Amino acid sequence: MMKKSEEDVQLLEGMSSLDNVIEMAEKLKLLGDKTRLTMLILMKSRDLCVCEFVEILNMSQPGVSQHLRKLKSLGLVNETRKSQWVYYSLNVEDKPYIKAVLDHAPDLSTLLKTMEERGRPVCD
Amino acid sequence: MMKKSEEDVQLLEGMSSLDNVIEMAEKLKLLGDKTRLTMLILMKSRDLCVCEFVEILNMSQPGVSQHLRKLKSLGLVNETRKSQWVYYSLNVEDKPYIKAVLDHAPDLSTLLKTMEERGRPVCD
DNA sequence: TAACAATATAATCAATTGCTTATATAAATA
DNA sequence: TATTTATATAAGCAATTGATTATATTGTTA
């Protein structure tokens, strides 16, 4: 087998770095939508089920489900079924730059509380 | 003038938080594109002019200019003309979450050096 | 001042996105 | 088991995006 020249190695390293940049951009693209970013920030307070997102975000249930699917497909959230409800939770402990973004995000816990007080869906 | 109720105040505060989320999402959307993210990471090493981006990213000059315009319009970069060249530089010191993202980004300084060694544009 | 080099803007277009409505699936309950 | 509730998937569509080529602008230099 032919030995790699230093230049080749450097090029290959450059390539894999670029792959990592692309992967990073894909995740950041998910944060670059106001609906999904709001969802992620809300999940800092607690896990939420789909119908809660529907109420808070005031959008159609399929719309919410599709955003959650994208977040799940890139590993930013986990889903847990609790009888009829599916709860979504943050999964960013091992993604430092996403965690950093969410740490600096505006606080939406007041908004969440407000919705809770106005009679939210039962959810268990 | 009518006094605001506590509920109104809470609602209004909620609103402004949402505005901040939207503003945050707009900036993150800029990072959610592989070309622009690469540009920002490259500028961590040093300021670059348009024609350097064109060479490194291997795309059309107008394409590069339009990405830079978006970054400038949201205040993520500054531009400085040096005779015929326009240099772009990072302006993220006052944007902690963007800084955090770039701090965690893959290192592209090797890629930049490689391009420099292969005879880059003169640029002063 | 004419030609050139670097950059910006305009016009265009295919691909992607974020939403909707309609429909399917899954679990709980009468 | 039939109905209801929660969620997911499919299909469709207008708006946005990221690229291109063509053209305008700005500064340098012969």
PDB file of C-alpha atoms (C1' of nucleotides) in Angstrom:
ATOM      1  CA  MET A   1       0.000   0.000   0.000  1.00  0.00           C
ATOM      2  CA  MET A   2       1.247   3.464  -0.847  1.00  0.00           C
ATOM      3  CA  LYS A   3       2.224   5.631   2.070  1.00  0.00           C
ATOM      4  CA  LYS A   4       0.248   8.828   2.471  1.00  0.00           C
ATOM      5  CA  SER A   5       2.273  11.993   1.953  1.00  0.00           C
ATOM      6  CA  GLU A   6       2.069  14.630   4.658  1.00  0.00           C
ATOM      7  CA  GLU A   7       0.105  16.760   2.252  1.00  0.00           C
ATOM      8  CA  ASP A   8      -2.427  13.994   1.713  1.00  0.00           C
ATOM      9  CA  VAL A   9      -2.815  13.561   5.440  1.00  0.00           C
ATOM     10  CA  GLN A  10      -3.328  17.271   5.833  1.00  0.00           C
ATOM     11  CA  LEU A  11      -5.908  17.256   3.057  1.00  0.00           C
ATOM     12  CA  LEU A  12      -7.739  14.316   4.592  1.00  0.00           C
ATOM     13  CA  GLU A  13      -7.771  15.970   7.980  1.00  0.00           C
ATOM     14  CA  GLY A  14      -9.112  19.097   6.327  1.00  0.00           C
ATOM     15  CA  MET A  15     -11.842  17.039   4.706  1.00  0.00           C
ATOM     16  CA  SER A  16     -13.017  15.475   7.939  1.00  0.00           C
ATOM     17  CA  SER A  17     -13.029  18.867   9.609  1.00  0.00           C
ATOM     18  CA  LEU A  18     -15.313  20.096   6.867  1.00  0.00           C
ATOM     19  CA  ASP A  19     -17.580  17.106   7.426  1.00  0.00           C
ATOM     20  CA  ASN A  20     -17.784  18.096  11.061  1.00  0.00           C
ATOM     21  CA  VAL A  21     -18.632  21.662  10.073  1.00  0.00           C
ATOM     22  CA  ILE A  22     -21.447  20.364   7.886  1.00  0.00           C
ATOM     23  CA  GLU A  23     -22.758  18.210  10.703  1.00  0.00           C
ATOM     24  CA  MET A  24     -22.619  21.209  13.033  1.00  0.00           C
ATOM     25  CA  ALA A  25     -24.453  23.394  10.508  1.00  0.00           C
ATOM     26  CA  GLU A  26     -27.208  20.794  10.197  1.00  0.00           C
ATOM     27  CA  LYS A  27     -27.867  20.911  13.929  1.00  0.00           C
ATOM     28  CA  LEU A  28     -27.655  24.701  14.064  1.00  0.00           C
ATOM     29  CA  LYS A  29     -30.157  24.910  11.222  1.00  0.00           C
ATOM     30  CA  LEU A  30     -32.646  23.219  13.538  1.00  0.00           C
ATOM     31  CA  LEU A  31     -32.056  25.981  16.106  1.00  0.00           C
ATOM     32  CA  GLY A  32     -32.437  28.615  13.400  1.00  0.00           C
ATOM     33  CA  ASP A  33     -36.199  28.325  13.299  1.00  0.00           C
ATOM     34  CA  LYS A  34     -38.251  30.267  15.809  1.00  0.00           C
ATOM     35  CA  THR A  35     -40.715  27.451  16.431  1.00  0.00           C
ATOM     36  CA  ARG A  36     -38.087  24.794  17.069  1.00  0.00           C
ATOM     37  CA  LEU A  37     -35.909  27.126  19.118  1.00  0.00           C
ATOM     38  CA  THR A  38     -38.927  27.973  21.272  1.00  0.00           C
ATOM     39  CA  MET A  39     -39.637  24.261  21.714  1.00  0.00           C
ATOM     40  CA  LEU A  40     -36.083  23.565  22.849  1.00  0.00           C
ATOM     41  CA  ILE A  41     -36.130  26.483  25.287  1.00  0.00           C
ATOM     42  CA  LEU A  42     -39.461  25.328  26.734  1.00  0.00           C
ATOM     43  CA  MET A  43     -38.015  21.857  27.308  1.00  0.00           C
ATOM     44  CA  LYS A  44     -35.389  23.416  29.560  1.00  0.00           C
ATOM     45  CA  SER A  45     -38.195  23.856  32.115  1.00  0.00           C
ATOM     46  CA  ARG A  46     -39.593  20.351  31.788  1.00  0.00           C
ATOM     47  CA  ASP A  47     -40.575  17.606  29.378  1.00  0.00           C
ATOM     48  CA  LEU A  48     -43.636  18.462  27.302  1.00  0.00           C
ATOM     49  CA  CYS A  49     -46.060  16.368  25.298  1.00  0.00           C
ATOM     50  CA  VAL A  50     -47.156  17.145  21.754  1.00  0.00           C
ATOM     51  CA  CYS A  51     -50.520  18.582  22.700  1.00  0.00           C
ATOM     52  CA  GLU A  52     -48.873  21.050  25.070  1.00  0.00           C
ATOM     53  CA  PHE A  53     -46.676  22.345  22.277  1.00  0.00           C
ATOM     54  CA  VAL A  54     -49.755  22.633  20.093  1.00  0.00           C
ATOM     55  CA  GLU A  55     -51.465  24.812  22.677  1.00  0.00           C
ATOM     56  CA  ILE A  56     -48.478  26.987  23.544  1.00  0.00           C
ATOM     57  CA  LEU A  57     -47.239  27.497  19.999  1.00  0.00           C
ATOM     58  CA  ASN A  58     -50.727  27.887  18.615  1.00  0.00           C
ATOM     59  CA  MET A  59     -50.098  25.774  15.550  1.00  0.00           C
ATOM     60  CA  SER A  60     -51.448  22.558  14.048  1.00  0.00           C
ATOM     61  CA  GLN A  61     -50.627  19.232  15.661  1.00  0.00           C
ATOM     62  CA  PRO A  62     -49.002  17.804  12.524  1.00  0.00           C
ATOM     63  CA  GLY A  63     -46.841  20.914  12.322  1.00  0.00           C
ATOM     64  CA  VAL A  64     -45.615  20.341  15.854  1.00  0.00           C
ATOM     65  CA  SER A  65     -45.020  16.642  15.229  1.00  0.00           C
ATOM     66  CA  GLN A  66     -42.920  17.364  12.179  1.00  0.00           C
ATOM     67  CA  HIS A  67     -40.683  19.795  14.022  1.00  0.00           C
ATOM     68  CA  LEU A  68     -40.225  17.263  16.804  1.00  0.00           C
ATOM     69  CA  ARG A  69     -39.351  14.572  14.294  1.00  0.00           C
ATOM     70  CA  LYS A  70     -36.566  16.746  12.894  1.00  0.00           C
ATOM     71  CA  LEU A  71     -35.227  17.442  16.373  1.00  0.00           C
ATOM     72  CA  LYS A  72     -35.309  13.738  17.174  1.00  0.00           C
ATOM     73  CA  SER A  73     -33.688  12.711  13.904  1.00  0.00           C
ATOM     74  CA  LEU A  74     -30.581  14.737  14.752  1.00  0.00           C
ATOM     75  CA  GLY A  75     -30.591  13.566  18.344  1.00  0.00           C
ATOM     76  CA  LEU A  76     -31.476  16.847  20.022  1.00  0.00           C
ATOM     77  CA  VAL A  77     -34.465  15.419  21.852  1.00  0.00           C
ATOM     78  CA  ASN A  78     -35.659  12.084  23.224  1.00  0.00           C
ATOM     79  CA  GLU A  79     -39.207  10.849  23.154  1.00  0.00           C
ATOM     80  CA  THR A  80     -40.961   8.813  25.859  1.00  0.00           C
ATOM     81  CA  ARG A  81     -44.445   7.472  25.573  1.00  0.00           C
ATOM     82  CA  LYS A  82     -46.562   7.703  28.704  1.00  0.00           C
ATOM     83  CA  SER A  83     -49.748   5.859  27.900  1.00  0.00           C
ATOM     84  CA  GLN A  84     -51.471   7.952  25.274  1.00  0.00           C
ATOM     85  CA  TRP A  85     -49.075  10.919  25.435  1.00  0.00           C
ATOM     86  CA  VAL A  86     -45.613  11.225  23.961  1.00  0.00           C
ATOM     87  CA  TYR A  87     -43.286  13.405  25.979  1.00  0.00           C
ATOM     88  CA  TYR A  88     -40.247  15.052  24.469  1.00  0.00           C
ATOM     89  CA  SER A  89     -37.161  15.990  26.449  1.00  0.00           C
ATOM     90  CA  LEU A  90     -33.849  17.714  25.741  1.00  0.00           C
ATOM     91  CA  ASN A  91     -30.877  15.541  24.854  1.00  0.00           C
ATOM     92  CA  VAL A  92     -28.064  18.066  24.669  1.00  0.00           C
ATOM     93  CA  GLU A  93     -25.783  17.198  27.560  1.00  0.00           C
ATOM     94  CA  ASP A  94     -23.229  15.842  25.124  1.00  0.00           C
ATOM     95  CA  LYS A  95     -23.624  18.760  22.667  1.00  0.00           C
ATOM     96  CA  PRO A  96     -21.765  21.618  24.324  1.00  0.00           C
ATOM     97  CA  TYR A  97     -22.413  24.309  21.735  1.00  0.00           C
ATOM     98  CA  ILE A  98     -26.136  23.634  21.640  1.00  0.00           C
ATOM     99  CA  LYS A  99     -26.218  23.618  25.402  1.00  0.00           C
ATOM    100  CA  ALA A 100     -24.390  26.943  25.370  1.00  0.00           C
ATOM    101  CA  VAL A 101     -26.978  28.448  23.031  1.00  0.00           C
ATOM    102  CA  LEU A 102     -29.863  27.260  25.195  1.00  0.00           C
ATOM    103  CA  ASP A 103     -28.099  28.514  28.318  1.00  0.00           C
ATOM    104  CA  HIS A 104     -28.037  31.995  26.791  1.00  0.00           C
ATOM    105  CA  ALA A 105     -31.602  31.863  25.482  1.00  0.00           C
ATOM    106  CA  PRO A 106     -34.373  34.086  26.867  1.00  0.00           C
ATOM    107  CA  ASP A 107     -36.299  32.604  29.771  1.00  0.00           C
ATOM    108  CA  LEU A 108     -39.694  31.229  28.739  1.00  0.00           C
ATOM    109  CA  SER A 109     -40.631  29.617  32.035  1.00  0.00           C
ATOM    110  CA  THR A 110     -43.042  32.472  32.762  1.00  0.00           C
ATOM    111  CA  LEU A 111     -44.790  31.882  29.461  1.00  0.00           C
ATOM    112  CA  LEU A 112     -45.027  28.191  30.294  1.00  0.00           C
ATOM    113  CA  LYS A 113     -46.471  28.913  33.737  1.00  0.00           C
ATOM    114  CA  THR A 114     -49.011  31.289  32.243  1.00  0.00           C
ATOM    115  CA  MET A 115     -50.214  28.592  29.872  1.00  0.00           C
ATOM    116  CA  GLU A 116     -50.386  26.081  32.705  1.00  0.00           C
ATOM    117  CA  GLU A 117     -52.580  28.386  34.791  1.00  0.00           C
ATOM    118  CA  ARG A 118     -55.023  28.865  31.949  1.00  0.00           C
ATOM    119  CA  GLY A 119     -56.011  25.209  32.053  1.00  0.00           C
ATOM    120  CA  ARG A 120     -53.653  23.192  29.928  1.00  0.00           C
ATOM    121  CA  PRO A 121     -54.458  19.737  28.541  1.00  0.00           C
ATOM    122  CA  VAL A 122     -54.684  17.077  31.221  1.00  0.00           C
ATOM    123  CA  CYS A 123     -51.699  14.900  30.259  1.00  0.00           C
ATOM    124  CA  ASP A 124     -51.835  12.303  33.047  1.00  0.00           C
TER     125      ASP A 124
ATOM    126  CA  MET B   1     -54.190  56.191  31.395  1.00  0.00           C
ATOM    127  CA  MET B   2     -55.363  52.738  32.426  1.00  0.00           C
ATOM    128  CA  LYS B   3     -53.124  50.800  34.781  1.00  0.00           C
ATOM    129  CA  LYS B   4     -51.755  47.544  33.473  1.00  0.00           C
ATOM    130  CA  SER B   5     -52.976  44.466  35.323  1.00  0.00           C
ATOM    131  CA  GLU B   6     -50.356  42.019  36.560  1.00  0.00           C
ATOM    132  CA  GLU B   7     -51.549  39.565  33.990  1.00  0.00           C
ATOM    133  CA  ASP B   8     -51.052  42.094  31.217  1.00  0.00           C
ATOM    134  CA  VAL B   9     -47.530  42.788  32.433  1.00  0.00           C
ATOM    135  CA  GLN B  10     -46.789  39.080  32.440  1.00  0.00           C
ATOM    136  CA  LEU B  11     -48.205  38.767  28.954  1.00  0.00           C
ATOM    137  CA  LEU B  12     -46.153  41.695  27.716  1.00  0.00           C
ATOM    138  CA  GLU B  13     -43.003  40.285  29.265  1.00  0.00           C
ATOM    139  CA  GLY B  14     -43.763  36.997  27.604  1.00  0.00           C
ATOM    140  CA  MET B  15     -44.124  38.774  24.293  1.00  0.00           C
ATOM    141  CA  SER B  16     -40.775  40.507  24.480  1.00  0.00           C
ATOM    142  CA  SER B  17     -39.086  37.233  25.402  1.00  0.00           C
ATOM    143  CA  LEU B  18     -40.578  35.723  22.280  1.00  0.00           C
ATOM    144  CA  ASP B  19     -39.241  38.625  20.246  1.00  0.00           C
ATOM    145  CA  ASN B  20     -35.814  37.885  21.650  1.00  0.00           C
ATOM    146  CA  VAL B  21     -36.202  34.230  20.722  1.00  0.00           C
ATOM    147  CA  ILE B  22     -37.074  35.240  17.175  1.00  0.00           C
ATOM    148  CA  GLU B  23     -34.054  37.517  17.003  1.00  0.00           C
ATOM    149  CA  MET B  24     -31.876  34.700  18.307  1.00  0.00           C
ATOM    150  CA  ALA B  25     -33.298  32.276  15.748  1.00  0.00           C
ATOM    151  CA  GLU B  26     -32.540  34.727  12.938  1.00  0.00           C
ATOM    152  CA  LYS B  27     -28.874  34.827  13.888  1.00  0.00           C
ATOM    153  CA  LEU B  28     -28.682  31.067  14.398  1.00  0.00           C
ATOM    154  CA  LYS B  29     -30.198  30.561  10.975  1.00  0.00           C
ATOM    155  CA  LEU B  30     -27.131  32.287   9.559  1.00  0.00           C
ATOM    156  CA  LEU B  31     -24.926  29.743  11.345  1.00  0.00           C
ATOM    157  CA  GLY B  32     -27.100  26.906  10.076  1.00  0.00           C
ATOM    158  CA  ASP B  33     -25.618  27.021   6.591  1.00  0.00           C
ATOM    159  CA  LYS B  34     -22.392  25.168   5.909  1.00  0.00           C
ATOM    160  CA  THR B  35     -20.943  27.909   3.724  1.00  0.00           C
ATOM    161  CA  ARG B  36     -21.575  30.726   6.193  1.00  0.00           C
ATOM    162  CA  LEU B  37     -20.518  28.618   9.173  1.00  0.00           C
ATOM    163  CA  THR B  38     -17.273  27.806   7.380  1.00  0.00           C
ATOM    164  CA  MET B  39     -16.738  31.502   6.666  1.00  0.00           C
ATOM    165  CA  LEU B  40     -17.211  32.431  10.307  1.00  0.00           C
ATOM    166  CA  ILE B  41     -14.866  29.687  11.486  1.00  0.00           C
ATOM    167  CA  LEU B  42     -12.202  30.784   8.983  1.00  0.00           C
ATOM    168  CA  MET B  43     -12.438  34.349  10.297  1.00  0.00           C
ATOM    169  CA  LYS B  44     -11.425  33.071  13.718  1.00  0.00           C
ATOM    170  CA  SER B  45      -7.914  32.678  12.258  1.00  0.00           C
ATOM    171  CA  ARG B  46      -7.791  36.099  10.588  1.00  0.00           C
ATOM    172  CA  ASP B  47      -9.688  38.617   8.514  1.00  0.00           C
ATOM    173  CA  LEU B  48     -10.245  37.490   4.933  1.00  0.00           C
ATOM    174  CA  CYS B  49     -11.174  39.319   1.769  1.00  0.00           C
ATOM    175  CA  VAL B  50     -13.897  38.259  -0.630  1.00  0.00           C
ATOM    176  CA  CYS B  51     -11.578  36.729  -3.196  1.00  0.00           C
ATOM    177  CA  GLU B  52      -9.999  34.516  -0.538  1.00  0.00           C
ATOM    178  CA  PHE B  53     -13.387  33.138   0.378  1.00  0.00           C
ATOM    179  CA  VAL B  54     -14.078  32.557  -3.298  1.00  0.00           C
ATOM    180  CA  GLU B  55     -10.922  30.488  -3.616  1.00  0.00           C
ATOM    181  CA  ILE B  56     -11.282  28.521  -0.391  1.00  0.00           C
ATOM    182  CA  LEU B  57     -15.008  27.817  -0.700  1.00  0.00           C
ATOM    183  CA  ASN B  58     -14.778  27.201  -4.427  1.00  0.00           C
ATOM    184  CA  MET B  59     -17.923  29.102  -5.274  1.00  0.00           C
ATOM    185  CA  SER B  60     -18.889  32.150  -7.324  1.00  0.00           C
ATOM    186  CA  GLN B  61     -17.902  35.633  -6.153  1.00  0.00           C
ATOM    187  CA  PRO B  62     -21.496  36.904  -6.056  1.00  0.00           C
ATOM    188  CA  GLY B  63     -22.460  33.898  -3.992  1.00  0.00           C
ATOM    189  CA  VAL B  64     -19.760  34.745  -1.454  1.00  0.00           C
ATOM    190  CA  SER B  65     -20.734  38.430  -1.418  1.00  0.00           C
ATOM    191  CA  GLN B  66     -24.350  37.621  -0.712  1.00  0.00           C
ATOM    192  CA  HIS B  67     -23.501  35.391   2.227  1.00  0.00           C
ATOM    193  CA  LEU B  68     -21.262  38.119   3.628  1.00  0.00           C
ATOM    194  CA  ARG B  69     -24.015  40.667   3.201  1.00  0.00           C
ATOM    195  CA  LYS B  70     -26.366  38.538   5.291  1.00  0.00           C
ATOM    196  CA  LEU B  71     -23.738  38.134   7.992  1.00  0.00           C
ATOM    197  CA  LYS B  72     -23.118  41.882   7.983  1.00  0.00           C
ATOM    198  CA  SER B  73     -26.817  42.776   8.036  1.00  0.00           C
ATOM    199  CA  LEU B  74     -27.253  40.923  11.344  1.00  0.00           C
ATOM    200  CA  GLY B  75     -24.047  42.342  12.748  1.00  0.00           C
ATOM    201  CA  LEU B  76     -22.020  39.132  12.849  1.00  0.00           C
ATOM    202  CA  VAL B  77     -19.141  40.551  10.808  1.00  0.00           C
ATOM    203  CA  ASN B  78     -17.550  43.903  10.066  1.00  0.00           C
ATOM    204  CA  GLU B  79     -16.175  44.981   6.730  1.00  0.00           C
ATOM    205  CA  THR B  80     -13.089  47.110   6.104  1.00  0.00           C
ATOM    206  CA  ARG B  81     -11.947  48.272   2.729  1.00  0.00           C
ATOM    207  CA  LYS B  82      -8.197  48.136   2.158  1.00  0.00           C
ATOM    208  CA  SER B  83      -7.687  49.784  -1.218  1.00  0.00           C
ATOM    209  CA  GLN B  84      -9.285  47.423  -3.725  1.00  0.00           C
ATOM    210  CA  TRP B  85      -9.987  44.605  -1.273  1.00  0.00           C
ATOM    211  CA  VAL B  86     -12.756  44.367   1.273  1.00  0.00           C
ATOM    212  CA  TYR B  87     -11.804  42.436   4.374  1.00  0.00           C
ATOM    213  CA  TYR B  88     -14.370  40.829   6.617  1.00  0.00           C
ATOM    214  CA  SER B  89     -13.828  40.180  10.313  1.00  0.00           C
ATOM    215  CA  LEU B  90     -15.771  38.575  13.140  1.00  0.00           C
ATOM    216  CA  ASN B  91     -17.919  40.813  15.324  1.00  0.00           C
ATOM    217  CA  VAL B  92     -19.143  38.385  17.974  1.00  0.00           C
ATOM    218  CA  GLU B  93     -17.509  39.560  21.189  1.00  0.00           C
ATOM    219  CA  ASP B  94     -20.868  40.863  22.391  1.00  0.00           C
ATOM    220  CA  LYS B  95     -22.804  37.775  21.204  1.00  0.00           C
ATOM    221  CA  PRO B  96     -21.932  35.128  23.785  1.00  0.00           C
ATOM    222  CA  TYR B  97     -23.896  32.244  22.319  1.00  0.00           C
ATOM    223  CA  ILE B  98     -22.477  32.747  18.857  1.00  0.00           C
ATOM    224  CA  LYS B  99     -19.025  33.016  20.320  1.00  0.00           C
ATOM    225  CA  ALA B 100     -19.679  29.774  22.201  1.00  0.00           C
ATOM    226  CA  VAL B 101     -20.659  28.011  18.991  1.00  0.00           C
ATOM    227  CA  LEU B 102     -17.539  29.192  17.189  1.00  0.00           C
ATOM    228  CA  ASP B 103     -15.377  28.243  20.178  1.00  0.00           C
ATOM    229  CA  HIS B 104     -16.644  24.676  19.840  1.00  0.00           C
ATOM    230  CA  ALA B 105     -16.335  24.545  16.048  1.00  0.00           C
ATOM    231  CA  PRO B 106     -13.816  22.307  14.282  1.00  0.00           C
ATOM    232  CA  ASP B 107     -10.445  23.905  13.631  1.00  0.00           C
ATOM    233  CA  LEU B 108     -10.028  25.048  10.018  1.00  0.00           C
ATOM    234  CA  SER B 109      -6.707  26.845  10.417  1.00  0.00           C
ATOM    235  CA  THR B 110      -4.934  23.943   8.726  1.00  0.00           C
ATOM    236  CA  LEU B 111      -7.232  24.229   5.736  1.00  0.00           C
ATOM    237  CA  LEU B 112      -6.537  27.944   5.606  1.00  0.00           C
ATOM    238  CA  LYS B 113      -2.764  27.401   5.760  1.00  0.00           C
ATOM    239  CA  THR B 114      -2.967  24.809   3.001  1.00  0.00           C
ATOM    240  CA  MET B 115      -4.735  27.264   0.743  1.00  0.00           C
ATOM    241  CA  GLU B 116      -2.186  29.964   1.581  1.00  0.00           C
ATOM    242  CA  GLU B 117       0.709  27.699   0.622  1.00  0.00           C
ATOM    243  CA  ARG B 118      -0.840  26.900  -2.749  1.00  0.00           C
ATOM    244  CA  GLY B 119      -0.504  30.513  -3.876  1.00  0.00           C
ATOM    245  CA  ARG B 120      -3.507  32.447  -2.790  1.00  0.00           C
ATOM    246  CA  PRO B 121      -4.593  35.769  -4.305  1.00  0.00           C
ATOM    247  CA  VAL B 122      -2.162  38.613  -3.631  1.00  0.00           C
ATOM    248  CA  CYS B 123      -4.381  40.814  -1.418  1.00  0.00           C
ATOM    249  CA  ASP B 124      -1.845  43.527  -0.535  1.00  0.00           C
TER     250      ASP B 124
ATOM    251  C1'  DT C   1      -8.205  58.242 -19.353  1.00  0.00           C
ATOM    252  C1'  DA C   2      -8.680  53.438 -20.705  1.00  0.00           C
ATOM    253  C1'  DA C   3      -8.226  48.924 -19.095  1.00  0.00           C
ATOM    254  C1'  DC C   4      -8.175  45.933 -15.362  1.00  0.00           C
ATOM    255  C1'  DA C   5      -9.236  43.853 -10.814  1.00  0.00           C
ATOM    256  C1'  DA C   6     -12.194  43.365  -6.760  1.00  0.00           C
ATOM    257  C1'  DT C   7     -16.616  43.683  -5.132  1.00  0.00           C
ATOM    258  C1'  DA C   8     -21.714  44.517  -5.179  1.00  0.00           C
ATOM    259  C1'  DT C   9     -26.260  44.227  -7.044  1.00  0.00           C
ATOM    260  C1'  DA C  10     -29.979  42.325 -10.088  1.00  0.00           C
ATOM    261  C1'  DA C  11     -32.375  38.774 -12.211  1.00  0.00           C
ATOM    262  C1'  DT C  12     -33.335  34.045 -12.390  1.00  0.00           C
ATOM    263  C1'  DC C  13     -34.219  29.316 -10.998  1.00  0.00           C
ATOM    264  C1'  DA C  14     -34.332  24.766  -8.784  1.00  0.00           C
ATOM    265  C1'  DA C  15     -34.461  22.922  -4.234  1.00  0.00           C
ATOM    266  C1'  DT C  16     -35.848  23.227   0.373  1.00  0.00           C
ATOM    267  C1'  DT C  17     -38.761  24.673   4.046  1.00  0.00           C
ATOM    268  C1'  DG C  18     -42.678  25.371   7.102  1.00  0.00           C
ATOM    269  C1'  DC C  19     -46.996  25.287   7.129  1.00  0.00           C
ATOM    270  C1'  DT C  20     -51.714  23.404   6.075  1.00  0.00           C
ATOM    271  C1'  DT C  21     -55.522  19.676   5.527  1.00  0.00           C
ATOM    272  C1'  DA C  22     -56.561  14.842   5.097  1.00  0.00           C
ATOM    273  C1'  DT C  23     -55.756  10.417   6.665  1.00  0.00           C
ATOM    274  C1'  DA C  24     -53.601   6.587   9.352  1.00  0.00           C
ATOM    275  C1'  DT C  25     -52.118   4.516  13.664  1.00  0.00           C
ATOM    276  C1'  DA C  26     -52.118   3.661  18.596  1.00  0.00           C
ATOM    277  C1'  DA C  27     -53.827   3.692  23.220  1.00  0.00           C
ATOM    278  C1'  DA C  28     -57.675   4.475  26.581  1.00  0.00           C
ATOM    279  C1'  DT C  29     -62.345   3.965  27.721  1.00  0.00           C
ATOM    280  C1'  DA C  30     -67.470   3.613  27.505  1.00  0.00           C
TER     281       DA C  30
ATOM    282  C1'  DT D   1     -65.875  -3.620  20.236  1.00  0.00           C
ATOM    283  C1'  DA D   2     -66.964   1.132  18.963  1.00  0.00           C
ATOM    284  C1'  DT D   3     -65.631   5.738  20.112  1.00  0.00           C
ATOM    285  C1'  DT D   4     -62.621   9.042  21.569  1.00  0.00           C
ATOM    286  C1'  DT D   5     -58.053  11.109  22.262  1.00  0.00           C
ATOM    287  C1'  DA D   6     -53.187  11.701  21.150  1.00  0.00           C
ATOM    288  C1'  DT D   7     -49.891  11.309  17.803  1.00  0.00           C
ATOM    289  C1'  DA D   8     -47.773  10.290  13.196  1.00  0.00           C
ATOM    290  C1'  DT D   9     -47.549  10.267   8.269  1.00  0.00           C
ATOM    291  C1'  DA D  10     -48.849  11.832   3.534  1.00  0.00           C
ATOM    292  C1'  DA D  11     -49.837  15.154   0.170  1.00  0.00           C
ATOM    293  C1'  DG D  12     -49.929  19.754  -1.384  1.00  0.00           C
ATOM    294  C1'  DC D  13     -48.522  24.549  -1.658  1.00  0.00           C
ATOM    295  C1'  DA D  14     -46.658  29.281  -1.097  1.00  0.00           C
ATOM    296  C1'  DA D  15     -42.537  31.358   0.568  1.00  0.00           C
ATOM    297  C1'  DT D  16     -37.759  31.254   1.266  1.00  0.00           C
ATOM    298  C1'  DT D  17     -33.173  29.957   0.202  1.00  0.00           C
ATOM    299  C1'  DG D  18     -28.744  29.245  -1.966  1.00  0.00           C
ATOM    300  C1'  DA D  19     -26.840  29.046  -5.970  1.00  0.00           C
ATOM    301  C1'  DT D  20     -25.926  30.800 -10.773  1.00  0.00           C
ATOM    302  C1'  DT D  21     -25.011  34.308 -14.728  1.00  0.00           C
ATOM    303  C1'  DA D  22     -25.137  39.057 -16.204  1.00  0.00           C
ATOM    304  C1'  DT D  23     -24.252  43.661 -15.118  1.00  0.00           C
ATOM    305  C1'  DA D  24     -22.930  47.781 -12.317  1.00  0.00           C
ATOM    306  C1'  DT D  25     -19.710  50.019  -9.293  1.00  0.00           C
ATOM    307  C1'  DT D  26     -15.408  51.183  -7.240  1.00  0.00           C
ATOM    308  C1'  DG D  27     -10.546  51.587  -6.927  1.00  0.00           C
ATOM    309  C1'  DT D  28      -5.838  50.789  -9.186  1.00  0.00           C
ATOM    310  C1'  DT D  29      -2.690  51.168 -12.697  1.00  0.00           C
ATOM    311  C1'  DA D  30      -0.739  51.348 -17.432  1.00  0.00           C
TER     312       DA D  30
END
